[in-house]
Amino acid sequence: MSKRKIVAMPGDGIGKVVLPSAIRVLDAVGFEAEYVHADIGWEFWIRDGNALHQRTIDLLAEYKLGLFGAITSKPKDQAAAELSPELKDKGYVYSSPIVGLRQHFDLDICIRPCRSFKGNPLNFIRRDGDGFAEPPVDAVIFRQNTEGLYAGVEWTDPPPNVRTALESHARMARFKDTPGKDLAVSTRIFTRRACQRVTREAFAYAKKFGYRSVTVCEKPNVIRETSGMLRAEAQAVAKEYPEIALWETNIDAQMMWLTKNPEDYGVLVCGNMFGDIVSDGFAGLVGGLGFACSANIGPEVAVFEPTHGSAPKYETFDPSIVNPIAMILSACMMLDHIGEKDKSDRIRAAVGAVVAEGKTRTYDMLRLPGRQEVLEQGAANTTQMTDAIIERL
Ligand code: NAI
Ligand code: MG
């Protein structure tokens, strides 16, 4: 049988460091695959005016599975200024290639598990009498990944037909005298299909992995139409899962509760922006960006990535000091997705053992400011952390 092919997109900055680390771990666990390199990111924007090449899209369309490191994104003007001279003023417009991939392949379901590893000094703790309690957190956020406020349907100075359509709504009366140039509109579009898909996946996951509750976290009391639709679909799907409790929270209250009783939550399901917020909130309770993994799953293609970015300030550090665990756990999610859970469980156990032992810790785990000197202050570098995990395998 020919080896499974996986599209490897390191991207920019520390993506180029953590992705090879994750591939070393995948090799070490005995996962047989061929990694096909694909170009993505800032250097391709500068050179070619395109951060997401058609050849990368073609490779993903063919092989269906991608591992993605991170990319650098910059605001419109800065992006235009950095283009190579021969491409300047030729109408190239920058857009984020990872957002582009999510939309192109309809990677509409984003899964972000936030689980604490025992012994991680960054774990959530709570005052408990005279001491402290460290309740284990195990929350899995299902975020709708393609719609809502991140769909990009927005204007400053909406064109006249849009303005007229908006003014057909009674609540627009307050804005009637605001000049167009002083009016910015970002739409929040939800479709029933997407609401159904993300809530179905959330419940199926809860059942498969034994979670007792699914929390739909939105704000339907205020954002009645879109939040209301996700909530209604969650209620409909919940009827098929009488053994799983459906909880409903508002995003603002949820952020407060996750600093009080995060251990009570299991699976959560949210629209795009609230999912982004609540997953970062939970990630902060289990170690932060160095531990935060994610999967972007569509009907055919799936891409796995740490939630951190390219951390440009560490790009030139040699050796690199960043934590590869978020990327390694993202690779585990790929193994889960393709039915290789025995291997992903082994990797997670190895990560858990290294964290618990506490001898090998990257600078973030030691709460040190990220400087090259951290290596003299007892922090492990990226390679040493990867080696320690491989040794445990
Ligand atoms: P970032 O996630 O790249 O880094 C923020 C800070 O978090 C770093 O300076 C570092 O202190 C820490 N950090 C991140 N990853 C770490 C790791 N693996 N180990 C230890 N510490 C880590 O976010 P920032 O600085 O806001 O953005 C940098 C660039 O990345 C921007 O161009 C941004 O647009 C892009 N970005 C890309 C994302 C993606 O590729 N999916 C996601 C977020 C940001
Ligand atoms: Mg985010």
Short mmCIF file of C-alpha atoms and ligand atoms in Angstrom, two decimals:
data_model
loop_
_atom_site.label_atom_id
_atom_site.label_comp_id
_atom_site.label_asym_id
_atom_site.label_seq_id
_atom_site.Cartn_x
_atom_site.Cartn_y
_atom_site.Cartn_z
CA MET A 1 0.00 0.00 0.00
CA SER A 2 1.34 3.44 -0.84
CA LYS A 3 2.02 5.77 2.06
CA ARG A 4 -0.64 8.26 3.08
CA LYS A 5 0.24 11.76 1.90
CA ILE A 6 -0.15 14.78 4.14
CA VAL A 7 0.19 18.37 3.00
CA ALA A 8 2.69 20.14 5.26
CA MET A 9 2.28 23.92 5.32
CA PRO A 10 4.80 25.37 7.79
CA GLY A 11 3.99 28.97 6.80
CA ASP A 12 5.90 31.73 8.54
CA GLY A 13 7.97 32.39 11.65
CA ILE A 14 7.72 29.72 14.31
CA GLY A 15 5.43 27.66 12.05
CA LYS A 16 8.69 26.61 10.37
CA VAL A 17 9.99 25.34 13.71
CA VAL A 18 6.98 23.67 15.31
CA LEU A 19 5.71 21.80 12.24
CA PRO A 20 8.97 19.86 11.70
CA SER A 21 8.93 19.06 15.45
CA ALA A 22 5.44 17.60 15.16
CA ILE A 23 6.48 15.53 12.14
CA ARG A 24 9.40 14.10 14.12
CA VAL A 25 6.93 13.02 16.81
CA LEU A 26 4.57 11.50 14.22
CA ASP A 27 7.50 9.54 12.77
CA ALA A 28 8.57 8.43 16.22
CA VAL A 29 5.13 7.05 17.08
CA GLY A 30 5.30 4.92 13.94
CA PHE A 31 2.78 6.81 11.85
CA GLU A 32 3.70 6.14 8.25
CA ALA A 33 3.15 9.07 5.96
CA GLU A 34 4.79 11.15 3.31
CA TYR A 35 4.71 14.91 3.93
CA VAL A 36 4.26 16.99 0.82
CA HIS A 37 5.50 20.53 1.37
CA ALA A 38 3.16 23.33 0.34
CA ASP A 39 3.89 27.05 0.17
CA ILE A 40 1.77 29.45 2.19
CA GLY A 41 2.35 32.75 3.93
CA TRP A 42 4.02 36.10 3.94
CA GLU A 43 7.09 35.40 1.77
CA PHE A 44 4.75 34.32 -1.07
CA TRP A 45 2.71 37.46 -0.63
CA ILE A 46 5.85 39.59 -0.94
CA ARG A 47 7.27 37.63 -3.86
CA ASP A 48 4.16 36.70 -5.84
CA GLY A 49 1.37 38.86 -4.44
CA ASN A 50 -0.41 35.71 -3.28
CA ALA A 51 -0.10 34.14 0.18
CA LEU A 52 -2.19 31.11 -0.79
CA HIS A 53 -1.07 29.59 -4.08
CA GLN A 54 -3.31 27.55 -6.31
CA ARG A 55 -0.73 24.74 -6.10
CA THR A 56 -1.27 24.57 -2.34
CA ILE A 57 -5.04 24.44 -2.83
CA ASP A 58 -4.57 21.70 -5.45
CA LEU A 59 -2.44 19.60 -3.10
CA LEU A 60 -5.04 19.84 -0.34
CA ALA A 61 -7.83 19.01 -2.77
CA GLU A 62 -5.87 15.90 -3.75
CA TYR A 63 -4.62 14.66 -0.37
CA LYS A 64 -7.43 15.98 1.90
CA LEU A 65 -5.29 16.32 5.03
CA GLY A 66 -3.13 19.26 5.99
CA LEU A 67 -0.85 20.22 8.85
CA PHE A 68 -0.45 23.96 9.14
CA GLY A 69 2.09 25.86 11.25
CA ALA A 70 1.24 29.57 11.35
CA ILE A 71 1.27 32.57 9.10
CA THR A 72 2.05 36.23 9.50
CA SER A 73 -0.78 38.59 8.63
CA LYS A 74 -0.51 42.38 8.47
CA PRO A 75 -3.04 45.16 7.92
CA LYS A 76 -3.89 46.14 4.35
CA ASP A 77 -1.59 49.18 4.02
CA GLN A 78 1.40 47.50 5.57
CA ALA A 79 0.89 44.45 3.38
CA ALA A 80 0.81 46.62 0.26
CA ALA A 81 3.99 48.44 1.36
CA GLU A 82 5.94 45.17 1.74
CA LEU A 83 5.13 43.78 -1.72
CA SER A 84 8.19 43.36 -3.94
CA PRO A 85 8.75 46.51 -6.03
CA GLU A 86 7.66 45.03 -9.36
CA LEU A 87 4.25 44.06 -7.90
CA LYS A 88 3.48 47.34 -6.19
CA ASP A 89 0.40 49.29 -7.30
CA LYS A 90 -0.76 46.45 -9.55
CA GLY A 91 -3.99 45.85 -7.67
CA TYR A 92 -2.81 43.01 -5.37
CA VAL A 93 -4.88 42.90 -2.18
CA TYR A 94 -3.72 40.88 0.84
CA SER A 95 -6.03 38.46 2.59
CA SER A 96 -5.23 35.87 5.26
CA PRO A 97 -4.42 32.52 3.63
CA ILE A 98 -5.72 30.44 6.56
CA VAL A 99 -9.06 32.24 6.46
CA GLY A 100 -8.92 31.69 2.69
CA LEU A 101 -8.36 27.94 3.17
CA ARG A 102 -11.24 27.67 5.64
CA GLN A 103 -13.56 29.37 3.18
CA HIS A 104 -12.30 27.64 0.04
CA PHE A 105 -12.71 24.13 1.45
CA ASP A 106 -15.69 24.99 3.64
CA LEU A 107 -13.75 23.97 6.76
CA ASP A 108 -16.78 25.01 8.73
CA ILE A 109 -16.18 23.14 11.96
CA CYS A 110 -13.35 24.17 14.21
CA ILE A 111 -12.61 21.95 17.20
CA ARG A 112 -10.47 23.31 20.02
CA PRO A 113 -9.92 20.94 22.92
CA CYS A 114 -8.65 22.57 26.11
CA ARG A 115 -7.43 19.91 28.55
CA SER A 116 -5.09 20.46 31.42
CA PHE A 117 -2.07 18.22 31.80
CA LYS A 118 -1.29 17.32 35.36
CA GLY A 119 1.71 19.17 36.69
CA ASN A 120 1.59 22.02 34.20
CA PRO A 121 2.56 25.10 36.22
CA LEU A 122 0.26 27.16 33.97
CA ASN A 123 -2.90 25.25 34.98
CA PHE A 124 -5.89 27.05 36.45
CA ILE A 125 -5.92 27.13 40.25
CA ARG A 126 -8.59 28.37 42.63
CA ARG A 127 -8.42 29.46 46.24
CA ASP A 128 -9.80 26.69 48.39
CA GLY A 129 -9.96 27.40 52.11
CA ASP A 130 -6.39 28.22 53.12
CA GLY A 131 -4.92 26.42 50.16
CA PHE A 132 -5.49 26.06 46.45
CA ALA A 133 -7.46 23.62 44.34
CA GLU A 134 -6.40 22.71 40.82
CA PRO A 135 -9.52 21.27 39.18
CA PRO A 136 -8.74 19.49 35.91
CA VAL A 137 -10.20 21.32 32.93
CA ASP A 138 -11.46 19.30 29.97
CA ALA A 139 -13.52 21.46 27.64
CA VAL A 140 -13.86 21.02 23.89
CA ILE A 141 -15.04 24.03 21.94
CA PHE A 142 -16.87 23.58 18.63
CA ARG A 143 -16.64 26.86 16.77
CA GLN A 144 -18.50 27.60 13.55
CA ASN A 145 -15.56 28.50 11.37
CA THR A 146 -16.76 30.20 8.19
CA GLU A 147 -19.70 32.50 8.93
CA GLY A 148 -20.81 35.18 11.35
CA LEU A 149 -18.75 38.27 11.96
CA TYR A 150 -15.69 36.73 10.30
CA ALA A 151 -17.38 36.10 6.95
CA GLY A 152 -16.09 39.47 5.77
CA VAL A 153 -19.39 40.93 4.53
CA GLU A 154 -18.82 44.48 5.73
CA TRP A 155 -18.59 48.09 4.66
CA THR A 156 -17.60 51.53 5.80
CA ASP A 157 -19.96 53.80 3.85
CA PRO A 158 -22.31 51.04 2.65
CA PRO A 159 -23.37 51.39 -1.01
CA PRO A 160 -26.81 52.99 -1.55
CA ASN A 161 -28.68 49.71 -2.15
CA VAL A 162 -27.30 48.28 1.10
CA ARG A 163 -28.11 51.47 2.96
CA THR A 164 -31.67 51.41 1.61
CA ALA A 165 -32.09 47.77 2.56
CA LEU A 166 -30.81 48.47 6.07
CA GLU A 167 -33.16 51.40 6.42
CA SER A 168 -36.11 49.14 5.74
CA HIS A 169 -35.50 47.90 9.31
CA ALA A 170 -37.28 49.96 11.96
CA ARG A 171 -34.23 49.91 14.27
CA MET A 172 -32.15 51.72 11.65
CA ALA A 173 -34.09 54.92 12.34
CA ARG A 174 -31.48 55.95 14.96
CA PHE A 175 -28.72 55.90 12.32
CA LYS A 176 -30.71 57.69 9.63
CA ASP A 177 -28.76 60.95 9.92
CA THR A 178 -25.29 59.39 10.18
CA PRO A 179 -23.32 60.16 7.02
CA GLY A 180 -22.18 57.08 5.07
CA LYS A 181 -18.47 57.75 5.68
CA ASP A 182 -19.19 57.70 9.41
CA LEU A 183 -21.10 54.44 9.28
CA ALA A 184 -19.35 51.05 9.50
CA VAL A 185 -21.35 47.85 9.15
CA SER A 186 -20.06 44.31 9.72
CA THR A 187 -22.71 41.68 9.16
CA ARG A 188 -23.28 38.59 11.27
CA ILE A 189 -24.66 35.99 8.88
CA PHE A 190 -25.57 32.50 10.14
CA THR A 191 -27.05 29.79 7.93
CA ARG A 192 -29.23 26.99 9.28
CA ARG A 193 -27.09 24.42 7.49
CA ALA A 194 -23.94 25.59 9.27
CA CYS A 195 -25.74 25.80 12.63
CA GLN A 196 -26.96 22.26 12.16
CA ARG A 197 -23.57 20.94 11.11
CA VAL A 198 -21.67 22.39 14.05
CA THR A 199 -24.27 21.41 16.67
CA ARG A 200 -24.55 17.88 15.24
CA GLU A 201 -20.79 17.44 15.35
CA ALA A 202 -20.68 18.77 18.91
CA PHE A 203 -23.29 16.30 20.17
CA ALA A 204 -21.80 13.39 18.25
CA TYR A 205 -18.41 14.18 19.80
CA ALA A 206 -19.89 14.48 23.29
CA LYS A 207 -21.50 11.07 22.92
CA LYS A 208 -18.45 9.41 21.42
CA PHE A 209 -16.12 10.64 24.15
CA GLY A 210 -18.50 10.47 27.10
CA TYR A 211 -19.09 14.14 27.87
CA ARG A 212 -22.25 14.73 29.89
CA SER A 213 -23.14 18.19 28.64
CA VAL A 214 -23.14 20.35 25.55
CA THR A 215 -23.28 24.08 26.24
CA VAL A 216 -24.54 26.36 23.51
CA CYS A 217 -22.76 29.63 24.25
CA GLU A 218 -24.19 32.64 22.42
CA LYS A 219 -26.30 35.67 23.33
CA PRO A 220 -29.83 34.93 22.06
CA ASN A 221 -31.52 37.34 24.45
CA VAL A 222 -29.91 40.23 22.56
CA ILE A 223 -28.69 38.89 19.21
CA ARG A 224 -32.01 37.24 18.59
CA GLU A 225 -31.78 36.12 15.00
CA THR A 226 -28.31 34.61 14.64
CA SER A 227 -27.70 33.44 18.20
CA GLY A 228 -31.35 32.40 18.24
CA MET A 229 -30.87 30.17 15.22
CA LEU A 230 -27.85 28.37 16.68
CA ARG A 231 -29.69 27.89 19.95
CA ALA A 232 -32.80 26.53 18.21
CA GLU A 233 -30.72 24.05 16.22
CA ALA A 234 -28.90 22.95 19.37
CA GLN A 235 -32.26 22.37 21.07
CA ALA A 236 -33.45 20.32 18.09
CA VAL A 237 -30.32 18.13 18.01
CA ALA A 238 -30.39 17.72 21.80
CA LYS A 239 -33.64 15.79 21.50
CA GLU A 240 -31.70 13.00 19.76
CA TYR A 241 -29.32 12.77 22.73
CA PRO A 242 -31.44 12.45 25.88
CA GLU A 243 -28.38 11.24 27.83
CA ILE A 244 -26.51 14.53 27.21
CA ALA A 245 -27.62 17.70 28.99
CA LEU A 246 -28.02 20.83 26.89
CA TRP A 247 -26.88 23.91 28.78
CA GLU A 248 -27.32 27.44 27.48
CA THR A 249 -25.02 30.27 28.47
CA ASN A 250 -24.45 33.82 27.32
CA ILE A 251 -20.93 34.58 26.14
CA ASP A 252 -20.35 37.31 28.73
CA ALA A 253 -21.49 35.17 31.66
CA GLN A 254 -19.56 32.21 30.24
CA MET A 255 -16.31 34.17 30.41
CA MET A 256 -16.99 34.84 34.07
CA TRP A 257 -17.93 31.24 34.84
CA LEU A 258 -14.85 29.85 33.23
CA THR A 259 -12.78 31.63 35.82
CA LYS A 260 -14.97 30.17 38.59
CA ASN A 261 -15.96 26.63 37.64
CA PRO A 262 -14.32 25.69 34.32
CA GLU A 263 -14.26 22.01 35.29
CA ASP A 264 -18.05 21.84 35.01
CA TYR A 265 -18.03 22.33 31.24
CA GLY A 266 -17.65 19.59 28.65
CA VAL A 267 -18.44 20.31 25.03
CA LEU A 268 -19.31 23.88 24.02
CA VAL A 269 -20.76 25.04 20.72
CA CYS A 270 -20.58 28.63 19.51
CA GLY A 271 -20.71 30.86 16.47
CA ASN A 272 -17.46 32.01 14.91
CA MET A 273 -16.48 35.00 17.02
CA PHE A 274 -17.77 33.74 20.37
CA GLY A 275 -16.05 30.42 19.67
CA ASP A 276 -12.81 32.30 19.07
CA ILE A 277 -13.21 34.17 22.34
CA VAL A 278 -14.32 31.32 24.55
CA SER A 279 -11.66 28.93 23.20
CA ASP A 280 -8.89 31.44 23.96
CA GLY A 281 -10.43 31.86 27.41
CA PHE A 282 -10.33 28.13 28.10
CA ALA A 283 -6.86 27.81 26.52
CA GLY A 284 -5.61 30.30 29.10
CA LEU A 285 -6.68 27.88 31.85
CA VAL A 286 -4.68 24.95 30.48
CA GLY A 287 -1.37 26.50 29.53
CA GLY A 288 -2.09 29.14 26.90
CA LEU A 289 -0.85 29.36 23.35
CA GLY A 290 1.91 26.81 23.81
CA PHE A 291 -0.77 24.16 24.43
CA ALA A 292 -3.72 25.30 22.29
CA CYS A 293 -4.41 22.94 19.38
CA SER A 294 -7.18 22.95 16.80
CA ALA A 295 -8.77 21.19 13.86
CA ASN A 296 -10.56 22.81 10.92
CA ILE A 297 -12.86 20.21 9.45
CA GLY A 298 -14.90 20.36 6.28
CA PRO A 299 -16.92 17.87 4.30
CA GLU A 300 -13.79 16.63 2.47
CA VAL A 301 -10.67 18.38 3.65
CA ALA A 302 -9.31 18.86 7.16
CA VAL A 303 -6.46 21.09 8.32
CA PHE A 304 -4.87 20.87 11.77
CA GLU A 305 -3.06 23.82 13.34
CA PRO A 306 -1.99 25.31 16.64
CA THR A 307 -4.06 28.37 17.46
CA HIS A 308 -0.98 30.53 17.96
CA GLY A 309 0.44 32.68 15.21
CA SER A 310 3.93 33.03 13.74
CA ALA A 311 5.38 34.87 16.79
CA PRO A 312 7.76 36.88 14.57
CA LYS A 313 9.87 38.08 17.48
CA TYR A 314 11.18 34.53 17.94
CA GLU A 315 11.66 33.82 14.28
CA THR A 316 15.42 34.38 14.30
CA PHE A 317 16.14 32.67 17.63
CA ASP A 318 18.67 29.91 17.19
CA PRO A 319 18.00 27.55 18.84
CA SER A 320 14.29 28.24 18.94
CA ILE A 321 12.71 28.59 22.37
CA VAL A 322 9.02 28.15 21.52
CA ASN A 323 6.82 25.38 22.80
CA PRO A 324 6.05 22.75 20.14
CA ILE A 325 3.27 21.10 22.18
CA ALA A 326 0.37 23.04 20.59
CA MET A 327 1.48 21.84 17.16
CA ILE A 328 2.13 18.29 18.39
CA LEU A 329 -1.37 18.14 19.93
CA SER A 330 -2.78 19.45 16.64
CA ALA A 331 -1.05 16.56 14.87
CA CYS A 332 -2.75 14.25 17.42
CA MET A 333 -6.09 15.67 16.32
CA MET A 334 -5.21 14.66 12.77
CA LEU A 335 -4.50 11.12 13.96
CA ASP A 336 -7.87 11.08 15.79
CA HIS A 337 -9.58 12.27 12.62
CA ILE A 338 -8.20 9.43 10.51
CA GLY A 339 -8.83 6.68 13.04
CA GLU A 340 -5.30 6.41 14.47
CA LYS A 341 -6.37 7.16 18.01
CA ASP A 342 -4.05 4.56 19.52
CA LYS A 343 -1.10 6.59 18.21
CA SER A 344 -2.52 9.97 19.25
CA ASP A 345 -3.24 8.61 22.72
CA ARG A 346 0.37 7.47 22.98
CA ILE A 347 1.64 10.90 21.98
CA ARG A 348 -0.68 12.66 24.43
CA ALA A 349 0.45 10.30 27.17
CA ALA A 350 4.08 11.11 26.35
CA VAL A 351 3.35 14.85 26.46
CA GLY A 352 1.54 14.30 29.76
CA ALA A 353 4.49 12.39 31.20
CA VAL A 354 6.99 15.09 30.21
CA VAL A 355 4.78 17.83 31.66
CA ALA A 356 4.17 15.87 34.87
CA GLU A 357 7.85 15.11 35.33
CA GLY A 358 8.58 18.82 35.07
CA LYS A 359 12.24 18.48 34.10
CA THR A 360 11.78 19.76 30.55
CA ARG A 361 9.90 23.01 30.38
CA THR A 362 9.91 25.65 27.65
CA TYR A 363 10.14 29.31 28.68
CA ASP A 364 6.36 29.85 28.61
CA MET A 365 5.89 27.04 31.14
CA LEU A 366 8.39 28.76 33.42
CA ARG A 367 6.64 32.11 32.99
CA LEU A 368 9.86 33.68 31.73
CA PRO A 369 9.85 36.59 29.30
CA GLY A 370 10.70 35.22 25.85
CA ARG A 371 14.39 35.99 25.36
CA GLN A 372 17.27 33.89 24.11
CA GLU A 373 18.72 33.97 27.68
CA VAL A 374 15.90 31.75 28.95
CA LEU A 375 18.02 28.80 27.87
CA GLU A 376 20.56 29.74 30.55
CA GLN A 377 17.74 30.10 33.06
CA GLY A 378 16.69 26.48 32.82
CA ALA A 379 14.22 26.60 29.94
CA ALA A 380 14.29 23.83 27.35
CA ASN A 381 14.54 24.79 23.71
CA THR A 382 12.07 23.53 21.09
CA THR A 383 14.27 20.60 20.08
CA GLN A 384 14.86 19.51 23.68
CA MET A 385 11.11 19.53 24.38
CA THR A 386 10.48 17.51 21.21
CA ASP A 387 13.26 15.07 22.14
CA ALA A 388 11.83 14.62 25.64
CA ILE A 389 8.42 13.74 24.21
CA ILE A 390 9.93 11.32 21.71
CA GLU A 391 11.97 9.67 24.45
CA ARG A 392 8.75 9.03 26.39
CA LEU A 393 7.24 7.30 23.38
P1 NAI B 1 1.28 34.89 18.22
O1 NAI B 1 0.38 33.76 18.57
O2 NAI B 1 2.13 34.70 17.03
O3 NAI B 1 2.23 35.21 19.43
C1 NAI B 1 1.84 35.89 20.59
C2 NAI B 1 2.80 35.55 21.71
O4 NAI B 1 2.42 34.31 22.26
C3 NAI B 1 4.22 35.34 21.27
O5 NAI B 1 4.93 36.51 21.17
C4 NAI B 1 4.72 34.44 22.34
O6 NAI B 1 4.99 35.20 23.49
C5 NAI B 1 3.55 33.56 22.61
N1 NAI B 1 3.56 32.31 21.84
C6 NAI B 1 2.91 32.03 20.69
N2 NAI B 1 3.15 30.78 20.31
C7 NAI B 1 3.96 30.25 21.24
C8 NAI B 1 4.57 28.97 21.40
N3 NAI B 1 4.38 27.96 20.54
N4 NAI B 1 5.36 28.79 22.46
C9 NAI B 1 5.59 29.76 23.34
N5 NAI B 1 5.04 30.98 23.25
C10 NAI B 1 4.24 31.21 22.20
O7 NAI B 1 0.36 36.19 18.03
P2 NAI B 1 0.71 37.66 17.56
O8 NAI B 1 2.06 38.04 18.04
O9 NAI B 1 -0.46 38.46 17.90
O10 NAI B 1 0.76 37.56 15.98
C11 NAI B 1 1.94 37.33 15.23
C12 NAI B 1 1.55 37.07 13.80
O11 NAI B 1 0.84 35.85 13.71
C13 NAI B 1 0.63 38.14 13.23
O12 NAI B 1 1.06 38.43 11.92
C14 NAI B 1 -0.73 37.50 13.25
O13 NAI B 1 -1.57 38.00 12.24
C15 NAI B 1 -0.38 36.05 13.01
N6 NAI B 1 -1.35 35.07 13.52
C16 NAI B 1 -1.54 33.96 12.76
C17 NAI B 1 -2.38 32.97 13.18
C18 NAI B 1 -2.48 31.74 12.36
O14 NAI B 1 -1.59 31.47 11.60
N7 NAI B 1 -3.51 30.94 12.49
C19 NAI B 1 -3.12 33.06 14.44
C20 NAI B 1 -2.79 34.23 15.22
C21 NAI B 1 -1.95 35.21 14.75
MG MG B 2 -8.17 33.59 18.11
#
